[in-house]
C-alpha positions as CSV (number, residue, x, y, z in Angstrom):
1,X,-86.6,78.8,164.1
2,X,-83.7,80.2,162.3
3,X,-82.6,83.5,160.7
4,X,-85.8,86.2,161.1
5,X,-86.5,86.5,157.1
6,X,-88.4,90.2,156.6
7,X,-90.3,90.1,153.6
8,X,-90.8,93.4,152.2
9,X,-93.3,94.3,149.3
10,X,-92.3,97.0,146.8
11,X,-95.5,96.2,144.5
12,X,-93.9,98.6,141.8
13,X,-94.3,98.8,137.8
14,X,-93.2,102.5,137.0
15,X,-89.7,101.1,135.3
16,X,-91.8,98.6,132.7
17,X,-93.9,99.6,129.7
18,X,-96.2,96.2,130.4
19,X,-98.0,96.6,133.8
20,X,-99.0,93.5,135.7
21,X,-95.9,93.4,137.8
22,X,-97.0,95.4,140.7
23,X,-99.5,92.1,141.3
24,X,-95.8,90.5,141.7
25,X,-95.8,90.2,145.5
26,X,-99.1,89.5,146.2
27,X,-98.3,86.1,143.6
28,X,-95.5,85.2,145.4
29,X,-96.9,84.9,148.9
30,X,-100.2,83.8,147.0
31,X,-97.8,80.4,145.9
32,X,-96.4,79.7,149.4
33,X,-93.5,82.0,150.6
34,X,-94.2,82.1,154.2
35,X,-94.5,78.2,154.0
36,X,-91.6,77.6,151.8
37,X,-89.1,79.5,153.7
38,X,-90.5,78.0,157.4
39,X,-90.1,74.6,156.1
40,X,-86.1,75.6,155.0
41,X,-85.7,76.2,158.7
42,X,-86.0,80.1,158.5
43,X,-88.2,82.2,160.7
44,X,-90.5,84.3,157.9
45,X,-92.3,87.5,159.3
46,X,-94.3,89.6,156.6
47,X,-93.6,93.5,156.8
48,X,-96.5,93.8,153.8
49,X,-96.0,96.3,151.0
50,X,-95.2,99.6,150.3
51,X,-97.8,101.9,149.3
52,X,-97.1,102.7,146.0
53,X,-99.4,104.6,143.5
54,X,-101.2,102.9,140.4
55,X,-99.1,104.1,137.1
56,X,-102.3,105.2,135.8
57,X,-102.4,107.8,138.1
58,X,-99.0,109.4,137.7
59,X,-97.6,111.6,134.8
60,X,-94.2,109.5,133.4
61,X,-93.0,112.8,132.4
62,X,-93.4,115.0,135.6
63,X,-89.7,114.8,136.7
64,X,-87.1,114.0,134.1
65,X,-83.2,113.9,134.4
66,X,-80.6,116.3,133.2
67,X,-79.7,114.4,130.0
68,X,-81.9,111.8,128.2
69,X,-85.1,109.8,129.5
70,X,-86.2,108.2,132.3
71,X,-90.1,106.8,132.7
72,X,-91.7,108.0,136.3
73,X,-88.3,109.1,137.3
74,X,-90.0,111.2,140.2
75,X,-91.9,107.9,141.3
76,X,-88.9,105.3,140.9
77,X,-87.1,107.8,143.5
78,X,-89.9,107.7,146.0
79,X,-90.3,104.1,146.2
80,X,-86.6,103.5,146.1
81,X,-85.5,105.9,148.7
82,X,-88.3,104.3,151.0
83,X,-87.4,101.0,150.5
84,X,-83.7,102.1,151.0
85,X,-84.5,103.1,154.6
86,X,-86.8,100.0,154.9
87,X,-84.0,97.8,154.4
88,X,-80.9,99.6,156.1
89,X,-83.8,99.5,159.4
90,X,-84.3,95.7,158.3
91,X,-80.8,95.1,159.2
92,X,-80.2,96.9,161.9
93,X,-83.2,95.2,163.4
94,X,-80.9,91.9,163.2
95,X,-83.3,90.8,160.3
96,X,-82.4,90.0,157.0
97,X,-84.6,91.9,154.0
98,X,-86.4,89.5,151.2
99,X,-87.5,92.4,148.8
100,X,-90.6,90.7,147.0
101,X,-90.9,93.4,142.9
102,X,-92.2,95.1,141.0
103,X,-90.3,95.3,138.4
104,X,-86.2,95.4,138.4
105,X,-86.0,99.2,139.3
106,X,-87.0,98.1,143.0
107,X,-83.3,96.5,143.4
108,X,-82.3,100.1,143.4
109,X,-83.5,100.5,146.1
110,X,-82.4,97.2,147.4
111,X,-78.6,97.9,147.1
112,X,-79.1,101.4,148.5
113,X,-80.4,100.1,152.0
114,X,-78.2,97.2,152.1
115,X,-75.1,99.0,151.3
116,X,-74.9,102.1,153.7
117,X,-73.0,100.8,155.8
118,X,-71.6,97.7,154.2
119,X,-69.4,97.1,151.3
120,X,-71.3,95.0,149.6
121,X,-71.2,92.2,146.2
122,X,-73.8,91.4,144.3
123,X,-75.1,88.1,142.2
124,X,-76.5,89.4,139.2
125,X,-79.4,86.1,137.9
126,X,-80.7,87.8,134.9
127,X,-81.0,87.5,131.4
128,X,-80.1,91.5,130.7
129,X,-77.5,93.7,132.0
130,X,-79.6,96.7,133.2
131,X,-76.6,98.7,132.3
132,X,-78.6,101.2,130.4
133,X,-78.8,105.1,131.5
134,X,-81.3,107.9,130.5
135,X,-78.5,108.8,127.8
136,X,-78.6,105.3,126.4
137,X,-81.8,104.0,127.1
138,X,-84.3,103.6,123.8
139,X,-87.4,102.9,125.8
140,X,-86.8,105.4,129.0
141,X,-88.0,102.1,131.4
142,X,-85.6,102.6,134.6
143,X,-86.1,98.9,135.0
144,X,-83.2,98.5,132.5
145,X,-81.0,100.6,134.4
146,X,-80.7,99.7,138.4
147,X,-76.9,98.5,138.2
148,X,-76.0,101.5,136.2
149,X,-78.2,103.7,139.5
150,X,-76.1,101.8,141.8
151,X,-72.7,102.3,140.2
152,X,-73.8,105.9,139.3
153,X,-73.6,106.1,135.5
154,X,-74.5,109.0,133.5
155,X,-76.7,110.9,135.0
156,X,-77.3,108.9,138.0
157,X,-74.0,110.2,139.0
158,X,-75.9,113.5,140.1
159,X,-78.7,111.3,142.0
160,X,-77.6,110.4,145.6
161,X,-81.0,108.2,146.2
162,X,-79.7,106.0,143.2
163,X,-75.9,105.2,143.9
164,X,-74.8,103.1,146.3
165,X,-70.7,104.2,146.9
166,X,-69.7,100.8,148.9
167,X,-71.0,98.4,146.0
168,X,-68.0,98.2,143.7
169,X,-68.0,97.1,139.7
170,X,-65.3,94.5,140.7
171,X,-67.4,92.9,143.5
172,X,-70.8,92.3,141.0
173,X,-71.3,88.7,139.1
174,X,-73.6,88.5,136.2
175,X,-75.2,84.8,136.4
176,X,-77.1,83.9,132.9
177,X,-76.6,86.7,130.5
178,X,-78.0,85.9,127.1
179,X,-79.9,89.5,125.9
180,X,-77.4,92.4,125.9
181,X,-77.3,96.1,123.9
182,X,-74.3,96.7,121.8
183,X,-73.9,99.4,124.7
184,X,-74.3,97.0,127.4
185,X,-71.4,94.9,125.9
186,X,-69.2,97.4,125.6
187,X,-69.4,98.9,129.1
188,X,-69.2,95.4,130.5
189,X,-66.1,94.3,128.6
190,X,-64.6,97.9,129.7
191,X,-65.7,97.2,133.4
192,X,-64.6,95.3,136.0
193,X,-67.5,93.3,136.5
194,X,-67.6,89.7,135.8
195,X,-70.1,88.3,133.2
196,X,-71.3,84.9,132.8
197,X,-73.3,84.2,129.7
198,X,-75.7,81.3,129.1
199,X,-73.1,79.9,127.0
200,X,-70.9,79.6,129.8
201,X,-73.4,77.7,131.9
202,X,-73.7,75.3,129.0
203,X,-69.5,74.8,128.9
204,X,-68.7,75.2,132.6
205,X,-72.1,74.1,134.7
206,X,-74.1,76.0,136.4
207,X,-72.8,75.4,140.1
208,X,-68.8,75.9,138.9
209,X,-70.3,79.2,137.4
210,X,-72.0,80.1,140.6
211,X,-69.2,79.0,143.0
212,X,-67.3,82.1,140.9
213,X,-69.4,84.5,140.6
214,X,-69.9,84.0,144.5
215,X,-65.7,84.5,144.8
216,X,-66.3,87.3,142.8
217,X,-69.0,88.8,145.3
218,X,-67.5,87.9,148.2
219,X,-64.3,89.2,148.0
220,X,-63.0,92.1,150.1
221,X,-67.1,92.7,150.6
222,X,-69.2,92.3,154.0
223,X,-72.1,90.8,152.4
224,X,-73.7,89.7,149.3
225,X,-77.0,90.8,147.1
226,X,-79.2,88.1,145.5
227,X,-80.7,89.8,142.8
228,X,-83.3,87.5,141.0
229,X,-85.0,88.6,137.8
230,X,-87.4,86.0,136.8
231,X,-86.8,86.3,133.3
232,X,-83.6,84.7,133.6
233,X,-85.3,81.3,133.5
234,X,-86.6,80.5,130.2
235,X,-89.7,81.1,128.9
236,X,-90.9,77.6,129.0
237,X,-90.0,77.2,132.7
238,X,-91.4,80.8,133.8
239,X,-93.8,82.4,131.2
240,X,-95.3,85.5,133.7
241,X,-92.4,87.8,133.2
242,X,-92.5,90.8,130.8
243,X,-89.3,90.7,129.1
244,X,-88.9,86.8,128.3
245,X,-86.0,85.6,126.1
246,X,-85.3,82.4,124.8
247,X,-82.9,79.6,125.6
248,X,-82.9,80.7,129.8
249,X,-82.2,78.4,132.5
250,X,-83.9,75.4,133.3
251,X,-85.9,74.8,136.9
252,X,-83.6,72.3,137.7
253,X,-80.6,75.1,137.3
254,X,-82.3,77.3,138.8
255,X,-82.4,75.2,141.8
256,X,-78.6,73.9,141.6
257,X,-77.6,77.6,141.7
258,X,-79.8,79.1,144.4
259,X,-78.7,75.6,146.7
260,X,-75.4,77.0,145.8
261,X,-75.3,80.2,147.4
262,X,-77.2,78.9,150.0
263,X,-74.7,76.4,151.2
264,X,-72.3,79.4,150.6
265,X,-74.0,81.1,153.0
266,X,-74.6,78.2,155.4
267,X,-70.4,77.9,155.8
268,X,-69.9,81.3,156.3
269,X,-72.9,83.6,156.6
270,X,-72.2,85.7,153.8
271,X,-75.9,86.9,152.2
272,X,-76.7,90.4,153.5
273,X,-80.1,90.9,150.9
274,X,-82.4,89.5,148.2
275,X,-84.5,90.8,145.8
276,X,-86.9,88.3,143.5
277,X,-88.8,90.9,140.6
278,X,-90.5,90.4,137.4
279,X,-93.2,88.5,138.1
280,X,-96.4,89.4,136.0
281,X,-99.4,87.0,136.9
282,X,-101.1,88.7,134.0
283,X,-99.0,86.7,131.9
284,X,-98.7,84.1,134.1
285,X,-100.1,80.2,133.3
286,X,-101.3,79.0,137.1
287,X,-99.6,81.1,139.0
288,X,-96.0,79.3,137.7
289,X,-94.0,81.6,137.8
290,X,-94.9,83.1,141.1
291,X,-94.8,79.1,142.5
292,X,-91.2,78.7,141.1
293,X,-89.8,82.2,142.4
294,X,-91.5,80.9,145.9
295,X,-89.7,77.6,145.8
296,X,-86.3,79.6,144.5
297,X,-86.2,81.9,147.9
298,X,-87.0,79.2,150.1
299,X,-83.8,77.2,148.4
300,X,-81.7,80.4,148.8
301,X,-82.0,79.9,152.5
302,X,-81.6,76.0,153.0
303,X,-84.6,74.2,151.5
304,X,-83.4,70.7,150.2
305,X,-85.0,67.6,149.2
306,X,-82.7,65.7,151.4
């Protein structure tokens, strides 16, 4: 076999008001990830989840930051600083970490671990921005907010479990954008990041889009994070996600531009971590969406039909 793939569970839903999404992982390998990723020539080995509390049990309220509102603040650190060091030990194991949400707050987490001793890009595939802070945040759900963690705005400048120092705004692609704040587009027309919207897709193609966005991350970086948010397929295509918007990308898109990376990666090695989050079976029809997110990571490392 290939590249040892370590998937890693993080069955979380403190950063969503809708829970279902902590069944996420267990969906995902339900649908065929181990099988998926063996057949693209990879070398899966399961490191189960993390064990993470029921919502239900926990007070949102218990910890709260300095300014503003943040859901299960106290939680979202816990899980995130655990699967921080699950992830740095990942890598230094020679292994490369599959993180398998829970909602989007996991990929704080994600970045943290992957980026402690890296410099390190990021693919943004989403259809929001997660650019909101407890300051900015209407709804307090931290699973709005992970790239603003990582890049420490606001108040997550105080936090050191949340920022990641050697992930730079210049070195982060947003792949699918179509549901933004007025906020959002502010900070990201002020930033350095680069932004591809849904309308771009539809002028430019999805691979040219991708083949930038992975310049983007790739650039003066030692590795690149995959960052997958189910919701940025449409609706039709992946219905079990909480936050579905309209007019996302189709299967066959979705396939184009995880093939894309993927042959990135093949010529020069270049993915340092994944995360795939968002999927809610409760909402789910057949276990779709969990199937499609499946058959997404195994063509992010090499699965082709020919």
């Amino acid at each position: 076999m290939g590249q040892r793939i370590r998937i890693i569970g993080a069955p979380m839903d403190y950063g969503a008001d809708r829970r279902g999404v902590d069944m996420g992982p267990s969906a995902i390998r339900y649908a065929g990830l181990a099988d998926g990723l063996s057949r693209a020539g990879v070398d899966p080995i399961d490191a189960g989840d993390l064990s993470i509390p029921r919502a239900e049990e926990r007070d949102p309220d218990a910890k709260q930051p300095s300014r503003g509102n943040a859901k299960f603040l106290r939680e979202v650190e816990d899980v995130c600083t655990r699967l921080a060091d699950h992830v740095e030990q990942t890598l230094a194991d020679g292994e490369f970490p599959l993180v398998l949400g829970g909602d989007h707050s996991v990929a704080i987490g994600s970045m943290q671990g992957s980026s402690r001793d890296a410099d390190l890009g990021a693919i943004w595939f989403d259809a929001h921005a997660d650019l909101n802070t407890p300051e900015t945040s209407p709804s307090g759900n931290v699973h709005g907010m992970p790239l603003a963690a990582t890049l420490g705005r606001g108040t997550f400048g105080d936090q050191a479990w949340a920022t990641a120092p050697n992930v730079r705004e210049g070195s982060i692609a947003y792949v699918g954008l179509r549901s933004i704040d007025d906020r959002e587009r502010k900070l990201l027309r002020d930033s350095e990041m680069t932004a591809f919207t849904m309308a771009d897709i539809d002028k430019q193609g999805m691979t040219s889009v991708v083949e930038t966005a992975l310049d983007v991350a790739t650039t003066d970086t030692d590795g690149v994070h995959v960052s997958l948010d189910l919701d940025w397929l449409d609706p039709k295509t992946a219905p079990g996600v909480g936050t579905p918007v309209r007019g996302g990308v189709t299967y066959r898109e979705a396939h184009a531009a995880l093939e894309t990376v993927s042959r990135r990666h093949e010529s020069g090695d270049i993915l340092r971590s994944m995360d795939v989050v968002e999927v809610n079976p409760i909402l789910d029809e057949g276990n779709e969406t969990a199937t499609l997110a499946a058959e997404l990571a195994a063509s992010t490392f090499g699965k082709r039909i020919l």
